[in-house]
Amino acid sequence: MKEWLAEEFLIETFEKKDSSGYMRCVKLIKIGRRHVRVSLDFMEGEVAGRAEKDVVKIDEMFVLNSWRTKIGIANREIEVRVPSYTDYLILKVVSGRVSDTKDIAALVWKNGLPERLEERVKEIMPYPEVFREKLRKSILPIIKDKRFLHSWRGTFMTTEFSEEIKEQIIQQLSKLDL
């Protein structure tokens, strides 16, 4: 897959470890006069982050609750599994980058917090405290930053986000008891 994706995508990351594999592909797409960076991540086994304890297991429920979709890549159509909203949100929090924080804010704003989130964190994370730490020390401080709203609007090319929406998201995320 890496070889035929390389024709149309930049392979930004490719890692193969004992029980896991990860690949990130990036492509710039022109929309009007602007270019948008689109990333596509592929993973198998478990998702291992940058730190040793940043691990999310891909268990049977992860697979069963995912949904299949076909996507066109490099003049081919492949079927991929997309994680459930709950598992996807967990992956985003564990990743914890600024771009993930913007996605988390948009997801929570549009969908709310998933049911059973706290329980699911404990099921698929060998170190569930990592989720809490990432949320408290990384995600929430970024969202609370006064510059976040402008950055968030720019990322999604909209003026729809407001200070009130931002505060609602902060309240929802702060209520999580992990």
Short mmCIF file of C-alpha atoms in Angstrom, two decimals:
data_model
loop_
_atom_site.label_atom_id
_atom_site.label_comp_id
_atom_site.label_asym_id
_atom_site.label_seq_id
_atom_site.Cartn_x
_atom_site.Cartn_y
_atom_site.Cartn_z
CA MET A 1 0.00 0.00 0.00
CA LYS A 2 2.86 2.36 0.84
CA GLU A 3 4.31 2.01 -2.66
CA TRP A 4 1.17 2.83 -4.64
CA LEU A 5 0.15 5.64 -2.28
CA ALA A 6 3.51 7.32 -2.77
CA GLU A 7 2.53 8.31 -6.34
CA GLU A 8 -0.20 10.75 -5.24
CA PHE A 9 0.44 11.26 -1.54
CA LEU A 10 3.35 12.31 0.59
CA ILE A 11 4.01 9.48 3.05
CA GLU A 12 4.64 11.65 6.09
CA THR A 13 5.05 8.83 8.64
CA PHE A 14 5.57 5.10 8.32
CA GLU A 15 6.21 3.03 11.45
CA LYS A 16 6.11 -0.71 12.02
CA LYS A 17 6.55 -2.01 15.58
CA ASP A 18 5.98 -5.36 17.28
CA SER A 19 2.18 -5.46 17.41
CA SER A 20 1.33 -2.25 15.59
CA GLY A 21 1.75 -0.34 12.38
CA TYR A 22 1.05 3.27 11.50
CA MET A 23 1.16 5.30 8.29
CA ARG A 24 0.13 8.92 7.66
CA CYS A 25 -0.42 10.14 4.10
CA VAL A 26 -0.77 13.82 3.23
CA LYS A 27 -2.06 15.58 0.15
CA LEU A 28 -2.64 19.26 -0.63
CA ILE A 29 -5.99 19.85 -2.29
CA LYS A 30 -6.76 23.13 -4.03
CA ILE A 31 -10.09 24.74 -3.11
CA GLY A 32 -10.54 28.00 -4.95
CA ARG A 33 -7.41 30.02 -4.35
CA ARG A 34 -6.48 28.14 -1.20
CA HIS A 35 -4.78 24.84 -0.55
CA VAL A 36 -6.06 22.52 2.17
CA ARG A 37 -3.84 19.88 3.75
CA VAL A 38 -5.65 16.54 3.99
CA SER A 39 -4.23 13.71 6.10
CA LEU A 40 -5.19 10.07 6.05
CA ASP A 41 -4.00 7.74 8.82
CA PHE A 42 -3.77 3.95 8.62
CA MET A 43 -3.18 1.81 11.72
CA GLU A 44 -3.18 -1.83 12.79
CA GLY A 45 -2.96 -3.81 16.05
CA GLU A 46 -2.66 -0.98 18.51
CA VAL A 47 -2.11 2.70 18.26
CA ALA A 48 1.11 3.77 19.93
CA GLY A 49 1.72 7.47 20.48
CA ARG A 50 4.86 9.47 21.04
CA ALA A 51 5.26 8.51 24.72
CA GLU A 52 5.61 4.95 26.00
CA LYS A 53 2.22 4.97 27.77
CA ASP A 54 0.33 6.56 24.84
CA VAL A 55 -1.29 3.27 23.80
CA VAL A 56 -4.80 2.49 22.58
CA LYS A 57 -5.65 -1.16 21.93
CA ILE A 58 -7.65 -2.04 18.84
CA ASP A 59 -9.89 -4.65 20.46
CA GLU A 60 -12.81 -6.63 19.05
CA MET A 61 -15.32 -3.90 19.95
CA PHE A 62 -13.11 -1.32 18.23
CA VAL A 63 -13.46 -3.31 15.02
CA LEU A 64 -17.12 -4.31 15.47
CA ASN A 65 -18.22 -0.74 16.22
CA SER A 66 -16.29 0.70 13.30
CA TRP A 67 -17.95 1.21 9.95
CA ARG A 68 -16.69 0.39 6.50
CA THR A 69 -16.38 2.88 3.71
CA LYS A 70 -14.68 2.97 0.35
CA ILE A 71 -12.24 5.71 -0.47
CA GLY A 72 -10.40 6.52 -3.66
CA ILE A 73 -6.65 6.69 -3.26
CA ALA A 74 -4.08 6.83 -6.03
CA ASN A 75 -6.60 5.84 -8.72
CA ARG A 76 -7.74 2.85 -6.65
CA GLU A 77 -10.73 2.30 -4.45
CA ILE A 78 -10.04 0.65 -1.13
CA GLU A 79 -12.32 -0.29 1.72
CA VAL A 80 -11.27 1.01 5.12
CA ARG A 81 -12.71 0.81 8.60
CA VAL A 82 -13.47 4.06 10.36
CA PRO A 83 -13.55 3.96 14.18
CA SER A 84 -16.73 4.66 16.12
CA TYR A 85 -17.12 8.20 17.41
CA THR A 86 -16.14 7.11 20.93
CA ASP A 87 -12.95 5.34 19.82
CA TYR A 88 -12.06 8.15 17.41
CA LEU A 89 -12.40 10.75 20.17
CA ILE A 90 -10.15 8.67 22.43
CA LEU A 91 -7.53 8.45 19.66
CA LYS A 92 -7.70 12.22 19.14
CA VAL A 93 -7.24 12.99 22.85
CA VAL A 94 -4.32 10.57 23.19
CA SER A 95 -2.65 12.12 20.13
CA GLY A 96 -3.15 15.53 21.72
CA ARG A 97 -1.68 17.79 19.03
CA VAL A 98 -3.03 21.28 18.33
CA SER A 99 -4.72 20.04 15.15
CA ASP A 100 -6.33 17.22 17.16
CA THR A 101 -7.57 19.76 19.70
CA LYS A 102 -9.39 21.66 16.97
CA ASP A 103 -10.97 18.41 15.77
CA ILE A 104 -11.94 17.46 19.34
CA ALA A 105 -13.60 20.84 19.86
CA ALA A 106 -15.57 20.52 16.61
CA LEU A 107 -16.60 16.93 17.38
CA VAL A 108 -17.76 17.70 20.92
CA TRP A 109 -19.60 20.81 19.72
CA LYS A 110 -21.47 18.96 16.97
CA ASN A 111 -21.95 15.56 18.68
CA GLY A 112 -21.52 16.06 22.42
CA LEU A 113 -19.56 13.58 24.49
CA PRO A 114 -20.18 9.93 23.62
CA GLU A 115 -22.02 7.70 26.07
CA ARG A 116 -19.73 5.29 27.95
CA LEU A 117 -16.63 7.36 27.10
CA GLU A 118 -15.05 6.95 30.53
CA GLU A 119 -15.77 3.20 30.56
CA ARG A 120 -14.38 2.79 27.03
CA VAL A 121 -11.17 4.62 27.95
CA LYS A 122 -10.59 2.04 30.69
CA GLU A 123 -11.32 -0.83 28.29
CA ILE A 124 -8.89 0.08 25.51
CA MET A 125 -6.17 2.03 27.28
CA PRO A 126 -3.63 0.09 29.35
CA TYR A 127 -2.83 3.43 31.04
CA PRO A 128 -6.18 5.30 31.26
CA GLU A 129 -4.56 8.07 33.29
CA VAL A 130 -2.91 9.20 30.03
CA PHE A 131 -6.33 10.24 28.69
CA ARG A 132 -6.98 12.39 31.77
CA GLU A 133 -3.49 13.92 31.67
CA LYS A 134 -3.71 14.76 27.96
CA LEU A 135 -7.14 16.30 28.47
CA ARG A 136 -6.15 18.37 31.52
CA LYS A 137 -2.59 19.34 30.57
CA SER A 138 -2.82 19.67 26.79
CA ILE A 139 -6.32 19.76 25.24
CA LEU A 140 -8.13 22.04 27.71
CA PRO A 141 -5.31 24.63 28.00
CA ILE A 142 -5.18 24.92 24.20
CA ILE A 143 -8.95 25.41 23.95
CA LYS A 144 -8.90 27.95 26.82
CA ASP A 145 -6.18 30.00 25.10
CA LYS A 146 -7.55 33.32 23.81
CA ARG A 147 -6.06 32.64 20.35
CA PHE A 148 -7.82 29.29 19.96
CA LEU A 149 -11.08 30.66 18.56
CA HIS A 150 -9.36 32.46 15.65
CA SER A 151 -7.22 29.42 14.89
CA TRP A 152 -10.27 27.14 15.04
CA ARG A 153 -12.20 29.38 12.65
CA GLY A 154 -9.26 29.46 10.24
CA THR A 155 -8.83 25.70 10.24
CA PHE A 156 -12.45 25.06 9.32
CA MET A 157 -12.80 28.24 7.21
CA THR A 158 -15.89 29.44 9.08
CA THR A 159 -17.07 32.18 11.42
CA GLU A 160 -19.66 29.87 12.98
CA PHE A 161 -17.60 29.18 16.12
CA SER A 162 -18.23 31.59 19.00
CA GLU A 163 -16.92 32.26 22.48
CA GLU A 164 -20.13 30.73 23.90
CA ILE A 165 -19.61 27.52 21.94
CA LYS A 166 -16.00 27.39 23.11
CA GLU A 167 -17.13 27.73 26.75
CA GLN A 168 -19.72 24.95 26.31
CA ILE A 169 -17.01 22.64 24.99
CA ILE A 170 -14.70 23.50 27.91
CA GLN A 171 -17.53 22.72 30.37
CA GLN A 172 -18.31 19.37 28.74
CA LEU A 173 -14.68 18.25 28.65
CA SER A 174 -14.05 19.46 32.22
CA LYS A 175 -16.90 17.27 33.53
CA LEU A 176 -15.21 14.04 32.47
CA ASP A 177 -14.34 12.00 35.56
CA LEU A 178 -11.40 9.78 34.70
#
